[in-house]
Amino acid sequence: MTDDPTLLGRYDDAAEASAAVVISRYSTSFGAAARLLDEDSRRRIRSIYALVRVADEVVDGTAREAGLSDAELLTVLDDFEAETEIALRRGYSANLVVHAFAKTAREAGIDERLTRPFFASMRRDLDPSPFTAEEIAPYIHGSAEVVGLMCLAVFLVEDPVDADERARLEEGAVHLGAAFQKINFLRDLAVDWHELGRNYFPWLDPDAFTEADKTRILDDIDRDLEIAGRTIRRLPRRARAAVAAAHGLFSHLAARCRRTPAERLIATRIRVPDGEKLAIALRSALTAGGLGR
């Protein structure tokens, strides 16, 4: 909430409030980590999440449940991307979620180099053809790694760094985004396969998921988390607690998945109770030295 008395200031506030509603309705994990941010970073991160979430709802069933055909889904997504790019240039959109994102993007230097890969990955989810092994890395980049880079751009608005340090921080952001996405792929393996017809691990058969398959996936996730973890203490203090909390939550999820037998993992989505999430988030933030002054 700002003290800007202008018409645009009031509209900005309404747009950012709408983004906050989206995150509160759709993500307890992301929301819990965001609460550890300073006010300016929190509103910007919520604006990024809202845009990503709305696009995700277009491709993951909500729009189809509303009765849209395959062709209409693609048109809605294309229009959403076009509106986003126009808003990045204009600084205004009649769509509140897009307006909030554009405001954040213009403040943080986020542009089409990050939004276009994101929308390309969303568009790929509307393609019913099976993923190939070669498609997975670009898909993860667009659907998750660029979101990590957007969040990093927000964290550096008030704390700029030189090019070498930014490159180090970007490596951590990319691997953290990839880890989050791969954990969600693993947790949603049954739903993605049986309800959406998607397999984000094209080298395995979801109907014959084994302990070896699970271990291979989790070893890859742990490598991403380890690389990402190296850079947390290099982040601006204003961001450190939230990123450490998110890292801790997903590390805990990965460990829980490792303890869960493959046959149960393919049948049940692994969850962490909200109270336990809060405890993990706070413990991770404290360990990283992200709380306090």
Short mmCIF file of C-alpha atoms in Angstrom, two decimals, residues 1 17 24-25 29 37 52 62-63 66 70 72 82 91 96 101 107 111 118 155 168 192 197 226 254:
data_model
loop_
_atom_site.label_atom_id
_atom_site.label_comp_id
_atom_site.label_asym_id
_atom_site.label_seq_id
_atom_site.Cartn_x
_atom_site.Cartn_y
_atom_site.Cartn_z
CA MET A 1 0.00 0.00 0.00
CA ALA A 17 -3.84 -6.01 -3.74
CA SER A 24 -3.15 -16.18 -0.71
CA ARG A 25 -5.59 -18.43 -2.59
CA SER A 29 4.55 -22.32 0.63
CA LEU A 37 10.40 -10.15 2.82
CA VAL A 52 2.63 -16.85 -13.35
CA THR A 62 -9.32 -24.07 -14.99
CA ALA A 63 -10.00 -22.50 -18.39
CA ALA A 66 -14.95 -23.14 -18.00
CA ASP A 70 -8.06 -26.26 -27.22
CA GLU A 72 -9.52 -21.02 -27.38
CA ALA A 82 0.52 -9.90 -25.78
CA GLY A 91 3.32 0.82 -17.83
CA LEU A 96 -5.03 -5.75 -12.73
CA PHE A 101 3.43 -7.37 -12.93
CA GLU A 107 11.06 -1.25 -11.54
CA ASP A 111 11.67 -7.70 -19.87
CA PHE A 118 7.90 -18.40 -19.66
CA PHE A 155 15.91 -8.45 -4.68
CA ARG A 168 26.94 -15.92 -9.31
CA ASP A 192 0.14 -35.01 -14.52
CA GLY A 197 -1.42 -36.81 -20.03
CA GLU A 226 23.14 -27.69 -3.10
CA ALA A 254 12.73 -33.61 -1.15
#
